[in-house]
PDB file of C-alpha atoms in Angstrom:
ATOM      1  CA  MET A 181     -30.945 118.576 -56.194  1.00 64.00           C
ATOM      2  CA  ALA A 182     -32.679 116.698 -59.013  1.00 75.00           C
ATOM      3  CA  ARG A 183     -32.519 117.760 -62.632  1.00 79.00           C
ATOM      4  CA  GLU A 184     -35.366 120.108 -63.656  1.00 84.00           C
ATOM      5  CA  ILE A 185     -37.176 119.219 -66.943  1.00 85.00           C
ATOM      6  CA  ILE A 186     -38.859 122.011 -69.020  1.00 80.00           C
ATOM      7  CA  ASP A 187     -42.447 121.181 -69.933  1.00 82.00           C
ATOM      8  CA  ILE A 188     -42.667 121.992 -73.674  1.00 80.00           C
ATOM      9  CA  GLY A 189     -46.404 121.406 -73.912  1.00 79.00           C
ATOM     10  CA  LEU A 190     -48.417 119.383 -76.386  1.00 81.00           C
ATOM     11  CA  ALA A 191     -48.204 121.678 -79.435  1.00 79.00           C
ATOM     12  CA  GLY A 192     -46.931 125.123 -80.345  1.00 72.00           C
ATOM     13  CA  ASN A 193     -48.873 128.075 -78.976  1.00 72.00           C
ATOM     14  CA  ASP A 194     -51.603 125.871 -77.529  1.00 76.00           C
ATOM     15  CA  GLY A 195     -51.213 127.352 -74.068  1.00 73.00           C
ATOM     16  CA  THR A 196     -49.756 124.173 -72.539  1.00 79.00           C
ATOM     17  CA  GLY A 197     -46.253 123.713 -71.056  1.00 83.00           C
ATOM     18  CA  ASP A 198     -43.979 126.067 -69.127  1.00 84.00           C
ATOM     19  CA  ASP A 199     -43.810 129.724 -69.998  1.00 84.00           C
ATOM     20  CA  LEU A 200     -40.467 131.304 -70.944  1.00 83.00           C
ATOM     21  CA  ARG A 201     -39.664 132.558 -67.464  1.00 89.00           C
ATOM     22  CA  THR A 202     -40.341 129.194 -65.852  1.00 89.00           C
ATOM     23  CA  GLY A 203     -38.260 127.397 -68.516  1.00 83.00           C
ATOM     24  CA  ALA A 204     -35.384 129.854 -68.139  1.00 88.00           C
ATOM     25  CA  THR A 205     -35.423 129.388 -64.369  1.00 90.00           C
ATOM     26  CA  LYS A 206     -35.155 125.611 -64.758  1.00 86.00           C
ATOM     27  CA  ILE A 207     -32.260 126.041 -67.208  1.00 88.00           C
ATOM     28  CA  ASN A 208     -30.396 128.287 -64.783  1.00 88.00           C
ATOM     29  CA  ASN A 209     -30.953 125.872 -61.928  1.00 85.00           C
ATOM     30  CA  ASN A 210     -29.611 122.926 -63.988  1.00 83.00           C
ATOM     31  CA  PHE A 211     -26.505 124.858 -65.077  1.00 83.00           C
ATOM     32  CA  SER A 212     -25.833 126.015 -61.524  1.00 84.00           C
ATOM     33  CA  GLU A 213     -25.814 122.418 -60.304  1.00 80.00           C
ATOM     34  CA  LEU A 214     -23.673 121.275 -63.242  1.00 80.00           C
ATOM     35  CA  PHE A 215     -21.034 123.945 -62.736  1.00 78.00           C
ATOM     36  CA  GLY A 216     -20.966 123.235 -59.020  1.00 74.00           C
ATOM     37  CA  ASP A 217     -20.299 119.529 -59.636  1.00 71.00           C
ATOM     38  CA  VAL A 218     -17.592 120.301 -62.211  1.00 69.00           C
ATOM     39  CA  ALA A 219     -15.911 122.691 -59.820  1.00 66.00           C
ATOM     40  CA  ALA A 220     -15.857 119.970 -57.156  1.00 63.00           C
ATOM     41  CA  LEU A 221     -14.129 117.574 -59.590  1.00 62.00           C
ATOM     42  CA  GLN A 222     -11.669 120.150 -60.911  1.00 56.00           C
ATOM     43  CA  LEU A 223      -7.931 119.447 -60.567  1.00 45.00           C
ATOM     44  CA  GLN A 224      -5.810 122.485 -59.923  1.00 41.00           C
ATOM     45  CA  VAL A 225      -2.962 122.382 -62.453  1.00 40.00           C
ATOM     46  CA  GLY A 226      -0.722 125.399 -62.090  1.00 40.00           C
ATOM     47  CA  SER A 227      -2.871 128.527 -62.002  1.00 40.00           C
ATOM     48  CA  SER A 228      -5.124 127.559 -64.863  1.00 48.00           C
ATOM     49  CA  GLY A 229      -7.459 125.368 -62.804  1.00 49.00           C
ATOM     50  CA  SER A 230      -8.095 123.056 -65.768  1.00 54.00           C
ATOM     51  CA  LEU A 231      -8.172 119.255 -66.306  1.00 65.00           C
ATOM     52  CA  ASP A 232      -5.383 119.371 -68.842  1.00 74.00           C
ATOM     53  CA  GLY A 233      -4.045 115.869 -69.598  1.00 80.00           C
ATOM     54  CA  ILE A 234      -6.705 113.961 -67.592  1.00 83.00           C
ATOM     55  CA  GLY A 235      -9.765 112.323 -69.073  1.00 83.00           C
ATOM     56  CA  PHE A 236     -12.330 109.602 -68.463  1.00 82.00           C
ATOM     57  CA  ASP A 237     -13.154 106.820 -70.917  1.00 84.00           C
ATOM     58  CA  ASN A 238     -15.447 103.826 -70.216  1.00 84.00           C
ATOM     59  CA  ARG A 239     -14.760 103.510 -66.444  1.00 85.00           C
ATOM     60  CA  THR A 240     -11.082 104.326 -67.054  1.00 88.00           C
ATOM     61  CA  ILE A 241      -8.986 107.290 -65.964  1.00 89.00           C
ATOM     62  CA  VAL A 242      -6.792 108.366 -68.886  1.00 88.00           C
ATOM     63  CA  PHE A 243      -3.578 110.360 -68.420  1.00 88.00           C
ATOM     64  CA  GLU A 244      -2.096 112.126 -71.439  1.00 87.00           C
ATOM     65  CA  GLY A 245       1.450 113.402 -71.413  1.00 85.00           C
ATOM     66  CA  THR A 246       2.640 116.799 -72.516  1.00 85.00           C
ATOM     67  CA  THR A 247       2.649 115.542 -76.095  1.00 85.00           C
ATOM     68  CA  ASP A 248      -0.867 114.857 -77.318  1.00 82.00           C
ATOM     69  CA  ASP A 249      -0.392 111.566 -79.150  1.00 86.00           C
ATOM     70  CA  SER A 250      -1.797 108.018 -79.206  1.00 86.00           C
ATOM     71  CA  HIS A 251       0.158 106.923 -76.110  1.00 88.00           C
ATOM     72  CA  GLU A 252      -1.675 107.273 -72.783  1.00 89.00           C
ATOM     73  CA  THR A 253      -1.554 105.782 -69.310  1.00 89.00           C
ATOM     74  CA  ARG A 254      -4.835 104.212 -68.219  1.00 89.00           C
ATOM     75  CA  PHE A 255      -6.082 103.172 -64.766  1.00 88.00           C
ATOM     76  CA  LEU A 256      -8.902 100.661 -64.803  1.00 89.00           C
ATOM     77  CA  VAL A 257     -10.259  97.761 -62.765  1.00 87.00           C
ATOM     78  CA  ILE A 258     -10.964  94.170 -63.736  1.00 86.00           C
ATOM     79  CA  ASP A 259     -14.645  93.302 -63.533  1.00 87.00           C
ATOM     80  CA  PRO A 260     -16.082  92.138 -61.231  1.00 87.00           C
ATOM     81  CA  THR A 261     -14.024  94.317 -58.932  1.00 86.00           C
ATOM     82  CA  LYS A 262     -13.843  94.132 -55.122  1.00 86.00           C
ATOM     83  CA  ASP A 263     -13.010  96.459 -52.288  1.00 88.00           C
ATOM     84  CA  ASN A 264      -9.356  97.398 -52.731  1.00 84.00           C
ATOM     85  CA  THR A 265      -7.241  99.999 -51.025  1.00 85.00           C
ATOM     86  CA  ILE A 266      -4.212 101.022 -53.069  1.00 82.00           C
ATOM     87  CA  SER A 267      -1.790 103.191 -51.116  1.00 80.00           C
ATOM     88  CA  LEU A 268       0.602 105.448 -53.035  1.00 78.00           C
ATOM     89  CA  PRO A 269       3.845 106.834 -51.556  1.00 74.00           C
ATOM     90  CA  ASP A 270       3.147 109.767 -49.242  1.00 75.00           C
ATOM     91  CA  SER A 271       6.111 111.854 -50.389  1.00 76.00           C
ATOM     92  CA  SER A 272       8.233 110.280 -53.093  1.00 74.00           C
ATOM     93  CA  GLY A 273       8.681 106.889 -54.692  1.00 75.00           C
ATOM     94  CA  THR A 274       7.797 104.730 -57.654  1.00 76.00           C
ATOM     95  CA  VAL A 275       4.815 102.465 -58.211  1.00 77.00           C
ATOM     96  CA  ALA A 276       6.198  99.336 -59.919  1.00 76.00           C
ATOM     97  CA  LEU A 277       4.345  96.939 -62.178  1.00 75.00           C
ATOM     98  CA  ILE A 278       4.866  93.157 -62.051  1.00 74.00           C
ATOM     99  CA  SER A 279       6.784  93.322 -65.319  1.00 75.00           C
ATOM    100  CA  ASP A 280       9.058  95.975 -63.817  1.00 74.00           C
ATOM    101  CA  ILE A 281       9.782  93.771 -60.776  1.00 71.00           C
ATOM    102  CA  SER A 282      10.698  90.842 -63.055  1.00 70.00           C
ATOM    103  CA  LYS A 283      13.095  93.054 -64.971  1.00 71.00           C
ATOM    104  CA  VAL A 284      14.772  94.203 -61.751  1.00 68.00           C
ATOM    105  CA  VAL A 285      15.115  90.648 -60.385  1.00 66.00           C
ATOM    106  CA  ASP A 286      16.646  89.464 -63.657  1.00 65.00           C
ATOM    107  CA  SER A 287      18.883  92.518 -63.974  1.00 66.00           C
ATOM    108  CA  ASN A 288      22.668  92.521 -64.002  1.00 64.00           C
ATOM    109  CA  TYR A 289      22.530  94.671 -60.870  1.00 63.00           C
ATOM    110  CA  ILE A 290      20.889  91.924 -58.809  1.00 63.00           C
ATOM    111  CA  SER A 291      23.226  89.308 -60.309  1.00 65.00           C
ATOM    112  CA  LEU A 292      26.192  91.462 -59.353  1.00 60.00           C
ATOM    113  CA  ILE A 293      25.028  91.675 -55.715  1.00 61.00           C
ATOM    114  CA  THR A 294      23.792  88.126 -55.121  1.00 62.00           C
ATOM    115  CA  GLY A 295      25.882  86.228 -57.640  1.00 63.00           C
ATOM    116  CA  THR A 296      24.761  84.725 -60.906  1.00 64.00           C
ATOM    117  CA  ALA A 297      20.988  84.367 -61.163  1.00 60.00           C
ATOM    118  CA  PHE A 298      19.715  81.092 -62.668  1.00 64.00           C
ATOM    119  CA  ASP A 299      16.401  80.076 -64.080  1.00 66.00           C
ATOM    120  CA  SER A 300      15.125  76.478 -63.853  1.00 66.00           C
ATOM    121  CA  SER A 301      16.794  75.325 -67.059  1.00 70.00           C
ATOM    122  CA  SER A 302      20.151  76.746 -66.004  1.00 70.00           C
ATOM    123  CA  THR A 303      19.801  75.122 -62.576  1.00 71.00           C
ATOM    124  CA  LEU A 304      19.153  71.714 -64.158  1.00 75.00           C
ATOM    125  CA  VAL A 305      22.280  72.072 -66.268  1.00 75.00           C
ATOM    126  CA  ILE A 306      24.351  72.763 -63.152  1.00 73.00           C
ATOM    127  CA  VAL A 307      22.809  69.845 -61.218  1.00 77.00           C
ATOM    128  CA  GLN A 308      23.395  67.427 -64.075  1.00 77.00           C
ATOM    129  CA  ALA A 309      26.930  68.664 -64.571  1.00 77.00           C
ATOM    130  CA  ASN A 310      27.781  67.989 -60.927  1.00 78.00           C
ATOM    131  CA  SER A 311      25.904  64.684 -60.440  1.00 81.00           C
ATOM    132  CA  VAL A 312      27.063  61.120 -61.055  1.00 78.00           C
ATOM    133  CA  ASP A 313      24.993  58.150 -62.171  1.00 80.00           C
ATOM    134  CA  SER A 314      25.675  54.500 -61.297  1.00 81.00           C
ATOM    135  CA  ASP A 315      28.132  54.014 -64.166  1.00 82.00           C
ATOM    136  CA  GLU A 316      30.091  57.072 -63.113  1.00 82.00           C
ATOM    137  CA  VAL A 317      30.152  55.871 -59.487  1.00 82.00           C
ATOM    138  CA  ILE A 318      31.546  52.506 -60.605  1.00 81.00           C
ATOM    139  CA  ALA A 319      34.117  54.262 -62.766  1.00 83.00           C
ATOM    140  CA  LEU A 320      35.112  56.413 -59.798  1.00 82.00           C
ATOM    141  CA  ILE A 321      35.527  53.399 -57.491  1.00 78.00           C
ATOM    142  CA  ASP A 322      37.613  51.605 -60.121  1.00 78.00           C
ATOM    143  CA  SER A 323      39.659  54.706 -60.939  1.00 81.00           C
ATOM    144  CA  ALA A 324      43.422  54.860 -60.577  1.00 82.00           C
ATOM    145  CA  TYR A 325      42.971  57.683 -58.057  1.00 82.00           C
ATOM    146  CA  ILE A 326      41.088  55.396 -55.641  1.00 78.00           C
ATOM    147  CA  ALA A 327      43.310  52.392 -56.364  1.00 74.00           C
ATOM    148  CA  ASN A 328      46.460  54.370 -55.571  1.00 76.00           C
ATOM    149  CA  ARG A 329      45.056  55.306 -52.161  1.00 75.00           C
ATOM    150  CA  LEU A 330      43.895  51.841 -51.095  1.00 71.00           C
ATOM    151  CA  ASN A 331      46.110  49.346 -49.310  1.00 67.00           C
ATOM    152  CA  ILE A 332      45.078  46.394 -51.451  1.00 62.00           C
ATOM    153  CA  ASP A 333      47.293  44.020 -49.451  1.00 64.00           C
ATOM    154  CA  SER A 334      45.083  44.501 -46.372  1.00 64.00           C
ATOM    155  CA  PHE A 335      41.996  43.081 -48.109  1.00 66.00           C
ATOM    156  CA  LEU A 336      41.367  39.326 -48.284  1.00 66.00           C
ATOM    157  CA  ASP A 337      38.918  37.460 -50.455  1.00 64.00           C
ATOM    158  CA  SER A 338      37.299  34.217 -49.256  1.00 69.00           C
ATOM    159  CA  ASP A 339      40.059  31.968 -50.619  1.00 76.00           C
ATOM    160  CA  GLU A 340      42.758  34.041 -48.962  1.00 75.00           C
ATOM    161  CA  ALA A 341      40.874  34.016 -45.650  1.00 75.00           C
ATOM    162  CA  ILE A 342      40.589  30.206 -45.723  1.00 78.00           C
ATOM    163  CA  ALA A 343      44.277  29.879 -46.583  1.00 81.00           C
ATOM    164  CA  LEU A 344      45.162  32.133 -43.657  1.00 80.00           C
ATOM    165  CA  ILE A 345      43.053  30.120 -41.192  1.00 77.00           C
ATOM    166  CA  ASP A 346      44.620  26.855 -42.386  1.00 80.00           C
ATOM    167  CA  SER A 347      48.159  28.248 -42.406  1.00 82.00           C
ATOM    168  CA  ASP A 348      50.921  26.771 -40.247  1.00 80.00           C
ATOM    169  CA  TYR A 349      51.312  30.151 -38.583  1.00 80.00           C
ATOM    170  CA  VAL A 350      47.743  30.119 -37.247  1.00 74.00           C
ATOM    171  CA  GLN A 351      47.700  26.412 -36.495  1.00 72.00           C
ATOM    172  CA  LEU A 352      50.930  26.693 -34.536  1.00 69.00           C
ATOM    173  CA  ARG A 353      49.520  29.447 -32.340  1.00 64.00           C
ATOM    174  CA  GLN A 354      46.189  27.812 -31.510  1.00 64.00           C
ATOM    175  CA  ASP A 355      47.464  24.467 -30.173  1.00 61.00           C
ATOM    176  CA  LYS A 356      47.529  23.546 -26.507  1.00 60.00           C
ATOM    177  CA  THR A 357      51.285  24.107 -26.155  1.00 59.00           C
ATOM    178  CA  TYR A 358      50.949  27.699 -27.299  1.00 58.00           C
ATOM    179  CA  ALA A 359      47.914  28.154 -25.037  1.00 62.00           C
ATOM    180  CA  ALA A 360      49.819  26.811 -22.037  1.00 63.00           C
ATOM    181  CA  LEU A 361      52.715  29.187 -22.668  1.00 61.00           C
ATOM    182  CA  THR A 362      50.678  32.323 -23.340  1.00 62.00           C
ATOM    183  CA  GLY A 363      47.500  31.718 -21.339  1.00 61.00           C
ATOM    184  CA  THR A 364      45.342  32.249 -24.423  1.00 59.00           C
ATOM    185  CA  PRO A 365      42.339  30.012 -25.170  1.00 57.00           C
ATOM    186  CA  THR A 366      43.030  26.897 -27.185  1.00 56.00           C
ATOM    187  CA  VAL A 367      41.036  25.339 -29.997  1.00 55.00           C
ATOM    188  CA  LEU A 368      40.451  21.636 -29.326  1.00 54.00           C
ATOM    189  CA  ASP A 369      40.024  18.942 -31.933  1.00 54.00           C
ATOM    190  CA  SER A 370      38.416  15.531 -31.235  1.00 51.00           C
ATOM    191  CA  ASP A 371      41.724  13.872 -30.258  1.00 57.00           C
ATOM    192  CA  MET A 372      42.488  16.619 -27.765  1.00 57.00           C
ATOM    193  CA  ILE A 373      38.998  16.325 -26.229  1.00 51.00           C
ATOM    194  CA  LYS A 374      39.663  12.631 -25.578  1.00 54.00           C
ATOM    195  CA  VAL A 375      42.871  13.550 -23.737  1.00 56.00           C
ATOM    196  CA  PHE A 376      40.901  15.679 -21.285  1.00 54.00           C
ATOM    197  CA  THR A 377      38.089  13.105 -20.725  1.00 58.00           C
ATOM    198  CA  VAL A 378      38.043  10.911 -17.573  1.00 60.00           C
ATOM    199  CA  ASP A 379      36.139   7.667 -17.096  1.00 63.00           C
ATOM    200  CA  SER A 380      34.339   6.577 -13.920  1.00 64.00           C
ATOM    201  CA  ALA A 381      37.432   4.913 -12.429  1.00 69.00           C
ATOM    202  CA  GLU A 382      39.409   8.110 -12.867  1.00 72.00           C
ATOM    203  CA  VAL A 383      36.618  10.104 -11.257  1.00 68.00           C
ATOM    204  CA  ILE A 384      36.610   7.758  -8.237  1.00 71.00           C
ATOM    205  CA  ALA A 385      40.388   7.919  -8.012  1.00 73.00           C
ATOM    206  CA  LEU A 386      40.245  11.691  -8.114  1.00 71.00           C
ATOM    207  CA  ILE A 387      37.677  11.856  -5.315  1.00 70.00           C
ATOM    208  CA  ASP A 388      39.716   9.452  -3.172  1.00 74.00           C
ATOM    209  CA  SER A 389      43.027  11.156  -3.904  1.00 76.00           C
ATOM    210  CA  ASP A 390      45.219  12.518  -1.134  1.00 75.00           C
ATOM    211  CA  TYR A 391      45.043  15.933  -2.808  1.00 72.00           C
ATOM    212  CA  VAL A 392      41.260  16.130  -2.408  1.00 67.00           C
ATOM    213  CA  ASN A 393      41.227  14.547   1.055  1.00 69.00           C
ATOM    214  CA  ALA A 394      43.907  16.923   2.290  1.00 67.00           C
ATOM    215  CA  ARG A 395      41.827  19.916   1.230  1.00 64.00           C
ATOM    216  CA  ALA A 396      38.396  18.639   2.283  1.00 60.00           C
ATOM    217  CA  THR A 397      37.016  20.339   5.380  1.00 55.00           C
ATOM    218  CA  VAL A 398      33.743  18.409   5.584  1.00 54.00           C
ATOM    219  CA  ASN A 399      33.283  14.651   5.214  1.00 57.00           C
ATOM    220  CA  LEU A 400      29.856  13.296   4.206  1.00 54.00           C
ATOM    221  CA  ASP A 401      28.573   9.765   4.661  1.00 54.00           C
ATOM    222  CA  SER A 402      26.428   8.032   2.053  1.00 57.00           C
ATOM    223  CA  ASP A 403      23.141   9.252   3.526  1.00 61.00           C
ATOM    224  CA  GLU A 404      24.360  12.839   3.600  1.00 61.00           C
ATOM    225  CA  VAL A 405      25.564  12.549   0.011  1.00 56.00           C
ATOM    226  CA  ALA A 406      22.156  11.197  -1.012  1.00 64.00           C
ATOM    227  CA  THR A 407      20.416  14.045   0.816  1.00 66.00           C
ATOM    228  CA  LEU A 408      22.688  16.599  -0.852  1.00 60.00           C
ATOM    229  CA  VAL A 409      22.159  15.133  -4.328  1.00 58.00           C
ATOM    230  CA  ASP A 410      18.379  15.071  -3.810  1.00 67.00           C
ATOM    231  CA  SER A 411      18.219  18.620  -2.432  1.00 65.00           C
ATOM    232  CA  ASN A 412      16.295  21.349  -4.251  1.00 66.00           C
ATOM    233  CA  TYR A 413      19.494  23.394  -4.498  1.00 59.00           C
ATOM    234  CA  VAL A 414      21.312  20.654  -6.439  1.00 53.00           C
ATOM    235  CA  GLN A 415      18.248  19.682  -8.443  1.00 58.00           C
ATOM    236  CA  ALA A 416      17.813  23.262  -9.595  1.00 54.00           C
ATOM    237  CA  ARG A 417      21.455  23.602 -10.663  1.00 48.00           C
ATOM    238  CA  ALA A 418      22.556  20.108 -11.776  1.00 47.00           C
ATOM    239  CA  VAL A 419      19.645  18.754 -13.771  1.00 48.00           C
ATOM    240  CA  GLU A 420      22.024  16.855 -16.057  1.00 68.00           C
ATOM    241  CA  LEU A 421      23.461  14.672 -13.245  1.00 77.00           C
ATOM    242  CA  ASP A 422      21.188  12.219 -11.369  1.00 79.00           C
ATOM    243  CA  LEU A 423      22.992   9.639  -9.184  1.00 76.00           C
ATOM    244  CA  ARG A 424      19.952   8.063  -7.563  1.00 82.00           C
ATOM    245  CA  ASN A 425      19.560   4.281  -7.926  1.00 87.00           C
ATOM    246  CA  TYR A 426      17.646   3.362 -11.062  1.00 90.00           C
ATOM    247  CA  THR A 427      17.013   0.050 -12.791  1.00 93.00           C
ATOM    248  CA  VAL A 428      16.726  -0.520 -16.498  1.00 92.00           C
ATOM    249  CA  GLY A 429      12.966  -0.591 -16.055  1.00 92.00           C
ATOM    250  CA  THR A 430      12.747   2.632 -14.010  1.00 92.00           C
ATOM    251  CA  VAL A 431      15.098   5.046 -15.819  1.00 91.00           C
ATOM    252  CA  PRO A 432      13.680   8.609 -15.901  1.00 89.00           C
ATOM    253  CA  THR A 433      12.859  10.671 -18.952  1.00 84.00           C
ATOM    254  CA  GLY A 434      16.103  12.236 -20.112  1.00 78.00           C
ATOM    255  CA  GLN A 435      17.467  15.067 -22.175  1.00 83.00           C
ATOM    256  CA  HIS A 436      20.550  14.796 -24.310  1.00 83.00           C
ATOM    257  CA  GLY A 437      23.682  14.311 -22.170  1.00 81.00           C
ATOM    258  CA  LYS A 438      21.886  13.592 -18.888  1.00 86.00           C
ATOM    259  CA  MET A 439      23.861  11.173 -16.658  1.00 86.00           C
ATOM    260  CA  ILE A 440      22.234   8.666 -14.247  1.00 88.00           C
ATOM    261  CA  PHE A 441      23.293   5.628 -12.141  1.00 88.00           C
ATOM    262  CA  VAL A 442      21.679   2.273 -13.081  1.00 89.00           C
ATOM    263  CA  THR A 443      22.072  -0.675 -10.695  1.00 89.00           C
ATOM    264  CA  ASP A 444      21.602  -3.358 -13.391  1.00 91.00           C
ATOM    265  CA  GLY A 445      22.433  -1.483 -16.590  1.00 88.00           C
ATOM    266  CA  ALA A 446      25.578  -3.438 -17.562  1.00 87.00           C
ATOM    267  CA  SER A 447      24.104  -6.927 -18.103  1.00 89.00           C
ATOM    268  CA  GLY A 448      22.871  -6.978 -14.512  1.00 88.00           C
ATOM    269  CA  ASN A 449      25.822  -5.059 -13.116  1.00 88.00           C
ATOM    270  CA  PRO A 450      25.807  -1.404 -12.008  1.00 87.00           C
ATOM    271  CA  CYS A 451      26.923   1.339 -14.404  1.00 87.00           C
ATOM    272  CA  LEU A 452      26.636   4.991 -15.294  1.00 86.00           C
ATOM    273  CA  ALA A 453      24.502   5.883 -18.319  1.00 87.00           C
ATOM    274  CA  ILE A 454      24.231   8.973 -20.546  1.00 86.00           C
ATOM    275  CA  PHE A 455      21.071   9.756 -22.532  1.00 87.00           C
ATOM    276  CA  ASP A 456      21.517   9.891 -26.326  1.00 86.00           C
ATOM    277  CA  SER A 457      18.628  11.915 -27.795  1.00 85.00           C
ATOM    278  CA  ALA A 458      19.407  10.756 -31.332  1.00 86.00           C
ATOM    279  CA  ALA A 459      19.023   7.098 -30.346  1.00 87.00           C
ATOM    280  CA  GLY A 460      16.287   7.824 -27.823  1.00 88.00           C
ATOM    281  CA  SER A 461      17.932   5.720 -25.103  1.00 90.00           C
ATOM    282  CA  TYR A 462      20.647   5.709 -22.416  1.00 90.00           C
ATOM    283  CA  LYS A 463      24.148   4.507 -23.346  1.00 88.00           C
ATOM    284  CA  ARG A 464      25.972   2.715 -20.522  1.00 88.00           C
ATOM    285  CA  ILE A 465      29.459   3.360 -19.132  1.00 81.00           C
ATOM    286  CA  ALA A 466      30.744   0.236 -17.337  1.00 74.00           C
ATOM    287  CA  LEU A 467      32.400   0.765 -13.953  1.00 72.00           C
ATOM    288  CA  GLY A 468      36.059  -0.116 -13.492  1.00 72.00           C
ATOM    289  CA  ALA A 469      37.813  -2.316 -10.987  1.00 71.00           C
ATOM    290  CA  ALA A 470      37.029  -2.159  -7.286  1.00 72.00           C
ATOM    291  CA  ILE A 471      38.646   0.639  -5.355  1.00 71.00           C
ATOM    292  CA  SER A 472      41.419  -0.296  -2.971  1.00 71.00           C
ATOM    293  CA  THR A 473      43.928   1.306  -0.668  1.00 66.00           C
TER     294      THR A 473
END
């Protein structure tokens, strides 16, 4: 119920205000409410039923120990506060402060269990002590430890590689004699290429040879040869060889190395011709002597 205020009147003995009985009733009612509220807030300590050691100070709960001194434990909130639910252990346990947690984490006990604990500065010292910069890497590569474990003789610089390529040992094993004996590919120089080149007379002699004739199963006349040369099959696969009859004035557009037959290309006489892209023209190959039996 609300607090009851005694009306004291305007002046003494002027007949205004509450009489003594009414005032006493209001006082009793106020004390009854006050004692009821205090009883509801009472903490039962032992059998005394007192609030010994607990007080309130400026929105703070103050706990005083057995010794009444200047050291107390205070519970308070930071303003503005919010809705918080703080759960305490239901049977036994300890409520730890942040400072207490830090002390436990940094304790020798934790270090003993997990190994040595390091802060950031200690970690940097360890990282730097076990890292190498560029100078240290170079020193490591050039160290006697590495040198003793490398087979230096198996490494060649550019001069040694050139000397090896030009050596008699290599040259001896890449010539045509060695290739013929071992079946390995040979490296040809310009003189060797000339040895394996045939002119038109040699080509004709090869075609007319007994070796070719003995192994030929189909004989073609000139018209059939012309038809075969002009066929799409040959044209698609032998674009560099064109044996149709051309004159100097009707030679086709060529690409480097293309061979054609020109009826008047050798001062009015027939010849083969190969296109030279550097010169932009066909270079003639004169035909040899007439074939005979």
